[in-house]
Coordinates of C-alpha atoms and ligand atoms in Angstrom, one line a residue:
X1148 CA -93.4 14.6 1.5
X1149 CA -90.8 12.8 3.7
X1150 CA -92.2 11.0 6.3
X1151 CA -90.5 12.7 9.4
X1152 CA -91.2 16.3 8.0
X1153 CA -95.0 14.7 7.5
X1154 CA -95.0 13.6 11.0
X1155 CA -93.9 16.9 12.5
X1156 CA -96.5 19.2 10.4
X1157 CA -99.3 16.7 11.5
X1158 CA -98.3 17.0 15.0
X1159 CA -97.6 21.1 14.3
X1160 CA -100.8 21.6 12.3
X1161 CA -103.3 18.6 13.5
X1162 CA -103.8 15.6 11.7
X1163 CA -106.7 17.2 9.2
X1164 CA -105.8 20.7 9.2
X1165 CA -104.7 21.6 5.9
X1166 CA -101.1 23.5 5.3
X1167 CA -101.4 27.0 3.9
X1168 CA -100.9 27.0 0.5
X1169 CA -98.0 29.5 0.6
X1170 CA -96.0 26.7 2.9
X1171 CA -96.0 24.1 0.1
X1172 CA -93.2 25.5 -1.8
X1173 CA -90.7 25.6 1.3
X1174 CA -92.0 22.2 2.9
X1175 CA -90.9 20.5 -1.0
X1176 CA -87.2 22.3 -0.3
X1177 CA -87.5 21.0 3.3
X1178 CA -88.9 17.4 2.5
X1179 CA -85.7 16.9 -0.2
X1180 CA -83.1 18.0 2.4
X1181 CA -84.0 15.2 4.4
X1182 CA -84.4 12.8 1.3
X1183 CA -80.8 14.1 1.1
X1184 CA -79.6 13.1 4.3
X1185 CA -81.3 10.2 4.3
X1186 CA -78.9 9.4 1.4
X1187 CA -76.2 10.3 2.5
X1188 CA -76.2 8.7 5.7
X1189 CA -77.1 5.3 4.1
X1190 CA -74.4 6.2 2.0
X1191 CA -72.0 6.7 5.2
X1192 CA -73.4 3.1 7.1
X1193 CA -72.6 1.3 3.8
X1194 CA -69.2 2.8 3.9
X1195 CA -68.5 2.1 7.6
X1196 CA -69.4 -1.8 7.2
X1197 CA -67.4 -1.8 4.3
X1198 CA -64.5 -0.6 6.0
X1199 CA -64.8 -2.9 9.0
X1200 CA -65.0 -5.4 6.7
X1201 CA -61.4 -3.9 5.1
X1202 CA -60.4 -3.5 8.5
X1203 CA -60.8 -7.4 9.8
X1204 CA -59.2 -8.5 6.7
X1205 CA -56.4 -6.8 6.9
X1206 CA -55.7 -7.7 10.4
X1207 CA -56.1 -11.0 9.7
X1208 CA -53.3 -10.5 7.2
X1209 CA -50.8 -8.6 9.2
X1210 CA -51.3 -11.2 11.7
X1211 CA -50.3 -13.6 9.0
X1212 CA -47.6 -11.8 8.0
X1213 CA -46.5 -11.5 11.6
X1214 CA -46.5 -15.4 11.7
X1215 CA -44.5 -15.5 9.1
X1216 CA -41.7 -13.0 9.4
X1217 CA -41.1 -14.7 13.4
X1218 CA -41.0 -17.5 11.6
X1219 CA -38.3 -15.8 9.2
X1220 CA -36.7 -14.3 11.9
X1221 CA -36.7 -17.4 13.9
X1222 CA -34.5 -19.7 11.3
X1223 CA -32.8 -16.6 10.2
X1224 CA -31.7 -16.6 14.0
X1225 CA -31.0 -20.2 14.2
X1226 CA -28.9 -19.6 10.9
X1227 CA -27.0 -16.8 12.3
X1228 CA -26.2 -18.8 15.2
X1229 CA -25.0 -21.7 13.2
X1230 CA -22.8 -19.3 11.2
X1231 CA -21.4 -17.7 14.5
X1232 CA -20.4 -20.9 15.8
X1233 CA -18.8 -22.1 12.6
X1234 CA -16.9 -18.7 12.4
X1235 CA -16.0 -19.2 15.6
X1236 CA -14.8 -22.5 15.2
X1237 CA -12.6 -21.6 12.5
X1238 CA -11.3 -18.3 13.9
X1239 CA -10.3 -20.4 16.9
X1240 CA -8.9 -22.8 14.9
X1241 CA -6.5 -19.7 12.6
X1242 CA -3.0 -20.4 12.7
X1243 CA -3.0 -16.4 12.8
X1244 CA -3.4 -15.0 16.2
X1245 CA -7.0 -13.3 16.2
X1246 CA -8.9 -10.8 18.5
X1247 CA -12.0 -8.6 18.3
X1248 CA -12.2 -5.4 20.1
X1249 CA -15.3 -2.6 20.9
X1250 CA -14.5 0.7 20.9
X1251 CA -13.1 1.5 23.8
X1252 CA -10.7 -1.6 23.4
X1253 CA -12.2 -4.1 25.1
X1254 CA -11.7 -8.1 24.0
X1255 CA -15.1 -9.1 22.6
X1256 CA -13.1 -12.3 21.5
X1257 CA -9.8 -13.9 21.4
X1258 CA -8.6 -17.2 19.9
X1259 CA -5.8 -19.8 21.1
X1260 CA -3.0 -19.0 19.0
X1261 CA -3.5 -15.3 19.9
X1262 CA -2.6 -16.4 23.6
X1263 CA -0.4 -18.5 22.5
X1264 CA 1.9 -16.3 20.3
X1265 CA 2.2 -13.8 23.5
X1266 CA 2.0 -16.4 25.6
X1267 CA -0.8 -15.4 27.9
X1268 CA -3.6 -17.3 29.1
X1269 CA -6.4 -14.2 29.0
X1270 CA -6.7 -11.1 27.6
X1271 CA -9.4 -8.5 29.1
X1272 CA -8.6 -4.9 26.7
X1273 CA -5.9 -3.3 25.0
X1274 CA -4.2 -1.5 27.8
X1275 CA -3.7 -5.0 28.8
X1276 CA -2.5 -6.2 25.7
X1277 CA -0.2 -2.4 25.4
X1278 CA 1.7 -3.1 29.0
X1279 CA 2.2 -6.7 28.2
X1280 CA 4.3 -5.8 25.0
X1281 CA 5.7 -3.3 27.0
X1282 CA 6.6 -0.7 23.9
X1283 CA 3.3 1.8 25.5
X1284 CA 0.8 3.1 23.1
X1285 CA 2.7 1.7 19.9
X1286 CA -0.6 -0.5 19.3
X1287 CA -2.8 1.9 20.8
X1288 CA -1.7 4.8 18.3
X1289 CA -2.6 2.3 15.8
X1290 CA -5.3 1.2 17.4
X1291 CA -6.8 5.0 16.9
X1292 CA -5.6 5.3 13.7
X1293 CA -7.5 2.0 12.9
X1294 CA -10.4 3.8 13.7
X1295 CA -10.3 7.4 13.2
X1296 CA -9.5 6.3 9.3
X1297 CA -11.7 3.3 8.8
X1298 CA -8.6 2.0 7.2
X1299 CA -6.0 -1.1 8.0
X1300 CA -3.5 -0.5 9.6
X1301 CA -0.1 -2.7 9.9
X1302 CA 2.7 -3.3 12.4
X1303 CA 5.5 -5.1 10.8
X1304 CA 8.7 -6.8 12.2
X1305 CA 7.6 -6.3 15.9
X1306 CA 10.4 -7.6 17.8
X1307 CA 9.0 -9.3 21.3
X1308 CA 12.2 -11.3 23.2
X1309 CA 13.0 -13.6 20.7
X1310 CA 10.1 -13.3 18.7
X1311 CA 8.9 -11.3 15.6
X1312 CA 5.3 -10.8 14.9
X1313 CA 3.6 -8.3 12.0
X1314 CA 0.0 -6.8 13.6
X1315 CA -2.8 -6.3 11.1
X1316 CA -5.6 -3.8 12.6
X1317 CA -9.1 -3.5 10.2
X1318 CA -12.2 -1.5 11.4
X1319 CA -15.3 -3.7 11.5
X1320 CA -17.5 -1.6 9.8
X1321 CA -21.6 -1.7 9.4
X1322 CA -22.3 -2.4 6.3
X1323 CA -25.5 0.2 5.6
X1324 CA -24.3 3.0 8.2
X1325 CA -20.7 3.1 8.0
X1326 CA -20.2 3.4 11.4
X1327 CA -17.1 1.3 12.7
X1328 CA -18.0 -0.4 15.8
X1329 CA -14.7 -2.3 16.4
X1330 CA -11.4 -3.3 15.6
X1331 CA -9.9 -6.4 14.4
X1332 CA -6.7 -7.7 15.5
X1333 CA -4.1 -10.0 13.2
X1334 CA -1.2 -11.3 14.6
X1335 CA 1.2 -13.5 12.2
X1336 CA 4.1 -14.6 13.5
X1337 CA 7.5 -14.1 11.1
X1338 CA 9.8 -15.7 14.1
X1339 CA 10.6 -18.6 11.6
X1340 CA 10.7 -16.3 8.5
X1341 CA 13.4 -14.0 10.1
X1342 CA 15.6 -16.9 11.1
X1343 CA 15.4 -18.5 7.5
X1344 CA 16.5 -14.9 6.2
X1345 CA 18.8 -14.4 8.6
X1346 CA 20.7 -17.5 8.2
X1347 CA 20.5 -17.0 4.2
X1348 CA 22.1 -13.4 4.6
X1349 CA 25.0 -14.8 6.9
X1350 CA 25.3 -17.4 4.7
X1351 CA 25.8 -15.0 1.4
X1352 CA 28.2 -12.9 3.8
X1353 CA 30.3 -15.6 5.0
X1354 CA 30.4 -17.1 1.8
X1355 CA 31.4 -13.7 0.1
X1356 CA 33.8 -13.1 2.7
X1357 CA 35.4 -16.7 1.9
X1358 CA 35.5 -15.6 -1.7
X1359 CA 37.3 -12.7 -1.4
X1360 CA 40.7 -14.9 -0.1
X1361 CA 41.0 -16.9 -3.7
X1362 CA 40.5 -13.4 -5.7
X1363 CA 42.6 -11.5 -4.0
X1364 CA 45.4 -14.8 -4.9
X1365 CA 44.3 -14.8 -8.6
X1366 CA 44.3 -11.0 -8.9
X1367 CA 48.0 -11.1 -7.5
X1368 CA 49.0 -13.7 -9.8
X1369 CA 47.4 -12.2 -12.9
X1370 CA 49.3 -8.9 -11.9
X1371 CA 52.3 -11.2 -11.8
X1372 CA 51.8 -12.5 -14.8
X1373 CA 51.3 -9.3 -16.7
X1374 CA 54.2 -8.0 -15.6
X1375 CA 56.1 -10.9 -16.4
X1376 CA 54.6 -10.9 -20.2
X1377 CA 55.1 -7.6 -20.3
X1378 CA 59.3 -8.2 -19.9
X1379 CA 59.4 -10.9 -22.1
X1380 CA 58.0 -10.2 -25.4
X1381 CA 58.3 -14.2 -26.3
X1382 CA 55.1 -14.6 -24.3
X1383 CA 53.5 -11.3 -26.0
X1384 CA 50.8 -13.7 -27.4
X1385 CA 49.4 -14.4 -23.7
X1386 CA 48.6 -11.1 -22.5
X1387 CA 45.1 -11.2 -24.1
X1388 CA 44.7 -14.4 -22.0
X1389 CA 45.7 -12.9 -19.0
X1390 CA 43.4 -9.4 -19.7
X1391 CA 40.7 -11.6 -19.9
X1392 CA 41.6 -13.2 -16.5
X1393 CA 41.8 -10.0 -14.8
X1394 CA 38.2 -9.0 -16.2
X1395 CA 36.9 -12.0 -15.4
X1396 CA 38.0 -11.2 -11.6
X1397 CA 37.1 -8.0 -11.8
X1398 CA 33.4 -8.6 -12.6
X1399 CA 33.2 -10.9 -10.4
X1400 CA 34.7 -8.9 -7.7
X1401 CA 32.2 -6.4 -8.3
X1402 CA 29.5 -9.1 -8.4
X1403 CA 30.8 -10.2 -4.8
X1404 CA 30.7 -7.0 -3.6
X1405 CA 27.4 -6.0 -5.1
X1406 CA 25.8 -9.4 -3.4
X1407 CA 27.4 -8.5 0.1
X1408 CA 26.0 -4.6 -0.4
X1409 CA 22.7 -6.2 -1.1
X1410 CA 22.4 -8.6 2.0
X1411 CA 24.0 -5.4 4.0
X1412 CA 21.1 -3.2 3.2
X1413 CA 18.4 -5.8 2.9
X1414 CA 19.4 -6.9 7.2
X1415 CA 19.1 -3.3 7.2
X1416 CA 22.7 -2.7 8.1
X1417 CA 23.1 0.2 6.2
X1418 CA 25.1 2.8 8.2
X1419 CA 24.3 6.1 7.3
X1420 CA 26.4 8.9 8.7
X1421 CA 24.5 12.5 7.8
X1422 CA 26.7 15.6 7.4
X1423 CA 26.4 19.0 5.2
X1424 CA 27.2 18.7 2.3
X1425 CA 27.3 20.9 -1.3
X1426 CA 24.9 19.0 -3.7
X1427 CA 26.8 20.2 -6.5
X1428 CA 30.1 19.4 -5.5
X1429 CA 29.5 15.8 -4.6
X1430 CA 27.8 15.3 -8.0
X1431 CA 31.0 17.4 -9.5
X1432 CA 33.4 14.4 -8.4
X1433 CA 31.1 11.7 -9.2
X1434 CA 31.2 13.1 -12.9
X1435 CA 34.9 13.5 -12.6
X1436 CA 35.5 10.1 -11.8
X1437 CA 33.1 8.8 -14.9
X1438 CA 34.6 10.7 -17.1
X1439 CA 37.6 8.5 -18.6
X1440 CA 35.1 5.7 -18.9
X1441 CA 32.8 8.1 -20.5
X1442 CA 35.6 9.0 -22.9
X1443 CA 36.5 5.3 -24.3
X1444 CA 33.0 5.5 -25.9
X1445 CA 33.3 8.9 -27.1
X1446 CA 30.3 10.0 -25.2
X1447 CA 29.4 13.7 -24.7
X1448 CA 28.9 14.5 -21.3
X1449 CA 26.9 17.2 -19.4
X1450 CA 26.6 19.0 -16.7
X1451 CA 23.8 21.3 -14.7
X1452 CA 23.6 22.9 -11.8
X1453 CA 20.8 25.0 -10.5
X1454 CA 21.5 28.5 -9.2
X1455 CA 21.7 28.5 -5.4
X1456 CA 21.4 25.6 -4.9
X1457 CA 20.7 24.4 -0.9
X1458 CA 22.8 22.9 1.1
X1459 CA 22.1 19.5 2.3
X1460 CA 22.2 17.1 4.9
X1461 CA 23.1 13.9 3.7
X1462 CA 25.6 10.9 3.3
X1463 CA 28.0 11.8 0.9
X1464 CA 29.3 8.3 0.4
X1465 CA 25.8 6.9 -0.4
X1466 CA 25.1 9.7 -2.4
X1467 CA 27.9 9.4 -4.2
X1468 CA 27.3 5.7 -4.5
X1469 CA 23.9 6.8 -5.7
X1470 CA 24.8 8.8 -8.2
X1471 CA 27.7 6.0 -9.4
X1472 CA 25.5 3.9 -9.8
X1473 CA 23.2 5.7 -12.3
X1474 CA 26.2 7.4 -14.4
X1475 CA 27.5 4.3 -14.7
X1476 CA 24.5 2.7 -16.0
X1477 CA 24.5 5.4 -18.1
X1478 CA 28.0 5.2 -19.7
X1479 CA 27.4 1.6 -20.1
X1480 CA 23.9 1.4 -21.8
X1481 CA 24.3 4.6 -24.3
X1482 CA 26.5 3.5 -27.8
X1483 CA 29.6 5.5 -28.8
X1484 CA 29.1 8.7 -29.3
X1485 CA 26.2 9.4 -27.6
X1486 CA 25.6 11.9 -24.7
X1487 CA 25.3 11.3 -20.6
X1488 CA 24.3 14.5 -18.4
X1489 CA 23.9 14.9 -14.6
X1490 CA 21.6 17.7 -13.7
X1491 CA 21.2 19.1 -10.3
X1492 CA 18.1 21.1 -9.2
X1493 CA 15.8 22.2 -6.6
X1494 CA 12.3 20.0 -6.3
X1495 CA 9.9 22.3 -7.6
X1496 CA 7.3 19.3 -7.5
X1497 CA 7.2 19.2 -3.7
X1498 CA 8.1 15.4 -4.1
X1499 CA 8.8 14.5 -0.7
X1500 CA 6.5 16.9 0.8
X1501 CA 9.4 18.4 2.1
X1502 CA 12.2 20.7 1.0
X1503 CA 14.3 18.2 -1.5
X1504 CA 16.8 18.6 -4.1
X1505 CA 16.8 16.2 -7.1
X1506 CA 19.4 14.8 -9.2
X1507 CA 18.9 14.2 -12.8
X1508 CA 21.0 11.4 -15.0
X1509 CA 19.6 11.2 -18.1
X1510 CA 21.4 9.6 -21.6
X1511 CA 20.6 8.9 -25.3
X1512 CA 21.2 5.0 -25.0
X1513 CA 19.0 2.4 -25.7
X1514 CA 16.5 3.2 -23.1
X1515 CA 14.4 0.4 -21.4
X1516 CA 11.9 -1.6 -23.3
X1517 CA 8.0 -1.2 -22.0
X1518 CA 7.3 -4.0 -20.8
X1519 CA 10.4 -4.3 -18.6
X1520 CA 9.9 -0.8 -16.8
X1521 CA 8.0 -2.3 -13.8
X1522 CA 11.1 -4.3 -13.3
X1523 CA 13.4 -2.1 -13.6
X1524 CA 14.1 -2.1 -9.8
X1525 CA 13.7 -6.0 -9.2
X1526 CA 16.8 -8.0 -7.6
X1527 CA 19.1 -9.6 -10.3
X1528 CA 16.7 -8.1 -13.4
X1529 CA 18.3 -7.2 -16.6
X1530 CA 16.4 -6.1 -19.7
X1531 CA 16.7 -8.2 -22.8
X1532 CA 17.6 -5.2 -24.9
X1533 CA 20.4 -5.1 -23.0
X1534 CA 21.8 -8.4 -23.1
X1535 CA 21.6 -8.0 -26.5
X1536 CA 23.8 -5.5 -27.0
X1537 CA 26.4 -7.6 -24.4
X1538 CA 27.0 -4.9 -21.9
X1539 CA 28.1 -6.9 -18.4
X1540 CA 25.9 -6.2 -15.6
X1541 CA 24.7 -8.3 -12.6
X1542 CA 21.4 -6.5 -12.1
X1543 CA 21.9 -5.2 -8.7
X1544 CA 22.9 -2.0 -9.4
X1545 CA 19.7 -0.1 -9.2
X1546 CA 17.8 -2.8 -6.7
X1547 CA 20.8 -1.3 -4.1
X1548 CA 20.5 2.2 -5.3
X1549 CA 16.6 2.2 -4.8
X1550 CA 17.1 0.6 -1.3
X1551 CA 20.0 3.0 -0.4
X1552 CA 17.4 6.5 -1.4
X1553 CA 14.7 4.7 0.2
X1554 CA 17.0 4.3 3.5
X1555 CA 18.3 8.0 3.0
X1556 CA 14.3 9.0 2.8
X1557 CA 14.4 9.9 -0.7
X1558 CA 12.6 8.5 -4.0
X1559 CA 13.7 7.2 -7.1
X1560 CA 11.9 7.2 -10.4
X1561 CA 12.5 7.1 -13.9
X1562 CA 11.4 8.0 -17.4
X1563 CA 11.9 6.2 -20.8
X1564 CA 10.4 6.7 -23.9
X1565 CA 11.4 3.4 -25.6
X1566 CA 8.1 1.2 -26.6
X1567 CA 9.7 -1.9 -28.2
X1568 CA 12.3 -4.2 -26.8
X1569 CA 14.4 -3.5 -30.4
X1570 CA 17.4 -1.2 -28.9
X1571 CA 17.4 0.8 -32.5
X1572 CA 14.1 2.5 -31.5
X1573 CA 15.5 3.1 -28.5
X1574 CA 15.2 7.2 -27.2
X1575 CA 17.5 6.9 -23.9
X1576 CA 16.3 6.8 -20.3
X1577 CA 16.4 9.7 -17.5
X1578 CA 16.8 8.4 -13.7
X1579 CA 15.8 10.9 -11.3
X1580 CA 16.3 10.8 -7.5
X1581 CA 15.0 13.6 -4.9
X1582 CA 16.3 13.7 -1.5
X1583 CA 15.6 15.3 1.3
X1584 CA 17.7 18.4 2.4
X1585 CA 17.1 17.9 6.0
X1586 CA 18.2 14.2 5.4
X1587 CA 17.9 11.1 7.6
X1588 CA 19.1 10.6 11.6
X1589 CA 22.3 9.2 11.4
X1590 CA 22.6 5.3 12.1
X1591 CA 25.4 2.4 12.5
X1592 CA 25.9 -0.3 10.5
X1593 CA 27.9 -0.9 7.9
X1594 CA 29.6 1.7 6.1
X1595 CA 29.7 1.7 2.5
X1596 CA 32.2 3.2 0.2
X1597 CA 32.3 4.3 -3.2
X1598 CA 33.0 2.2 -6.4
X1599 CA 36.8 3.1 -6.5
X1600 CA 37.4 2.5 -2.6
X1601 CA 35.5 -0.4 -2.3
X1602 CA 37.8 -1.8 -4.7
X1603 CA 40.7 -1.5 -2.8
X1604 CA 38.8 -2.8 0.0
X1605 CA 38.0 -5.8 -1.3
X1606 CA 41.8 -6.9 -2.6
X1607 CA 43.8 -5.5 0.6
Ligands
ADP2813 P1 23.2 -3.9 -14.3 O1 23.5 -2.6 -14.9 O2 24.3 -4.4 -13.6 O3 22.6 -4.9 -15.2 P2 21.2 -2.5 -12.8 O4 20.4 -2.9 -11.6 O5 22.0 -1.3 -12.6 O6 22.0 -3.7 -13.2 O7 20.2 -2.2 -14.0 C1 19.2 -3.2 -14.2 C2 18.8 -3.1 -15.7 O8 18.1 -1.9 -15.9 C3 19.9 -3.1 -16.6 O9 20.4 -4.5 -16.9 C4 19.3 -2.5 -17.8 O10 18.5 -3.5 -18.5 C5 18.4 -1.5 -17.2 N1 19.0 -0.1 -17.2 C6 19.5 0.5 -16.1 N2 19.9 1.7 -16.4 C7 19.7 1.9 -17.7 C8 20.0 2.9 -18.7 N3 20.5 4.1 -18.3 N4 19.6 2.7 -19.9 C9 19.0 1.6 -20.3 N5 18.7 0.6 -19.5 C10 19.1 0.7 -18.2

């Protein structure tokens, strides 16, 4: 009998009175509930020490671990602070102009040569920095731009008095988050740069200008001298000498006037003088004007023209330049009796996101090797196919073209099937340019003519 149940019925029934037999049975059930709970709450003290036990232990731990991630944090601290200076030390020491701005533009840091390219001796935010270059919300739009897209953004050629700077904005950007919480600002200045390539454009100008005078003299005299051969047919035997004198101007007429065109377009003095124009009737004339040359080699030549076709607002000198350009290329890198086509269509392809029309010169000529076609458009590059099969060239003839679409707001591309340098496997080229039919502003500068004028320019 448990003891506690024994010690109630004694002080219940009296210490001798005996229990009624009929009692016996329940007292058992009632004496083994308490051996139960008897159990079970030894069973719960054993658990609670154990558990305190737990509990101290692992407080002693965390407070060990505590030690030892301040002490983490701690050097990590130091470290970071020894990093920050270093960075700062070499960010003030940039040749590059530097500045780090929050969100709502203010400088968070600036070094020297930042002041010193603007030549200021503090910067507090943006809208300073804005006013000062006194061209209002140029860098602010980029500024937003910086950070509504997460991406760099670049300012280039930014004129300031005499000075030219290019402005590179990056968003700083949390790593984990990817929230931006500032801006960076690059400043390099190109001042130096610009005068170099100034100076080295004059130079090629002047000194194409001064080239012209002798030229012109030996054109005159070869023109002379051809007629005087001509008259007398004792000196029959020279006019092959004097043909090749009048090439050998020629060519390098064209060359001269090809280098000036370049250094034109390249100071960006490419005048551009927009007016309405027929698509189809420019590109008419600049077949017309092809096709004796076309015919020497025998070639077939092509035309297409789209149905209702736009009109168009455009340069029809450049275009016709443009177009030149290509057909010529065309003529002069497709063997006899081959086939040269202009086509004219509407872009279907939405090219320039805008309502274009794009002109097609395609040929069966010896097409442009592989490896060359990401040079295609490179100053002064010619492919070794080519040379091969001695056409002349000076390899400025599509750099200028490209630059003149560009300028005109177009794009130029081109296809080519040929996968060896060998011409023989060679499956001819297609050049394709798409410009827009609500064209460019107009703009001064230097007024380019077509081929055929621009000759007579150059020997008046
Ligand atoms: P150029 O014709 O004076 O060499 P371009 O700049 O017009 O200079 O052309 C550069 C080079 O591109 C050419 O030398 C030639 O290798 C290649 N090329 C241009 N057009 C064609 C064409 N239609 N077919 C094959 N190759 C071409």
């Amino acid at each position: 009998m448990h003891r506690i149940l024994q010690r109630q019925i004694e002080h219940f029934f009296g210490k001798d009175k005996n229990i009624p037999e009929d009692w016996k049975e329940f007292l058992d059930a009632v004496s083994q509930t308490y051996a139960h709970f008897d159990e079970d709450r030894e069973l719960l003290d054993r658990s609670l020490s154990l558990s305190s036990e737990e509990f101290f232990e692992n407080s002693r731990k965390l407070e060990k671990a505590k030690q030892e991630v301040e002490q983490i944090v701690e050097e990590r601290t130091l470290q970071l602070a020894e990093e920050k200076s270093r960075l700062l030390a070499s960010v003030e020491n940039l040749s590059l102009g530097f500045a780090m701005f929050d969100l709502q533009g203010k400088v968070l840091n600036i070094n020297q040569a930042f002041k010193n390219f603007l030549a200021i001796n503090t910067l507090e935010n943006l809208s300073e920095l804005n006013s000062l270059l006194g061209k209002d919300s140029v860098l602010q739009k980029l500024f937003d731009k910086c950070l509504n897209s997460k991406q760099p953004v670049n300012l280039e050629n930014f004129s300031l008095g005499k000075k030219y700077f290019t402005f590179f904005l990056t968003p700083v950007i949390l790593a984990n988050t990817n929230q931006v919480i500032g801006v960076v600002m690059i400043i390099e200045d190109f001042t130096k740069e610009q005068e170099i390539d100034k100076a080295k454009s004059e130079f090629i100008i002047l000194a194409s200008h001064q080239l012209r005078t002798p030229l012109t003299i030996i054109k005159w005299n070869s023109e002379f001298l051809t007629k005087q051969v001509t008259e007398n047919p004792a000196l029959f035997n020279y006019i092959k000498n004097i043909k090749a004198i009048e090439e050998g101007t020629s060519r390098m007429a064209a060359l001269i006037q090809a280098l000036l065109n370049v250094t034109r377009v390249e100071i960006g003095k490419l005048a551009i003088s927009p007016e309405l124009i027929s698509p189809e009737e420019v590109s008419r004339l600049s077949m017309e004007e092809l096709r004796a040359q076309a015919e020497i080699k025998d070639l077939a030549v092509k035309e297409f023209y789209e149905q209702g076709l736009p009109q168009m607002k455009a340069d029809p000198n450049l275009l016709k330049i443009i177009l030149q350009n290509l057909l010529t290329n065309a003529v002069k890198y497709t063997p006899e009796k081959g086939m040269i086509s202009l086509g004219v269509g509407v872009d279907k392809e939405n090219i320039l996101n805008k309502p274009a029309v794009v002109f097609t010169v395609s040929d069966t000529g010896y097409g442009i090797p592989f490896q060359d076609q990401t040079r295609i458009f490179t100053k002064l590059f010619r492919s070794e196919n080519i040379k091969l099969v001695g056409a002349s060239g000076t390899g400025l003839g599509l750099y200028l073209t490209k630059a003149i679409v560009e300028s005109c707001g177009g794009k130029i591309w081109f296809k080519s099937p040929v996968h060896m340098s060998h011409a023989s496997s060679a499956q001819g080229s297609s050049f394709f340019v798409a410009l827009p039919v609500d064209g460019v502003p107009k703009k001064e500068g230097v007024t380019f003519l077509p081929e055929n004028n621009s000759r007579e320019v150059l020997y008046s």
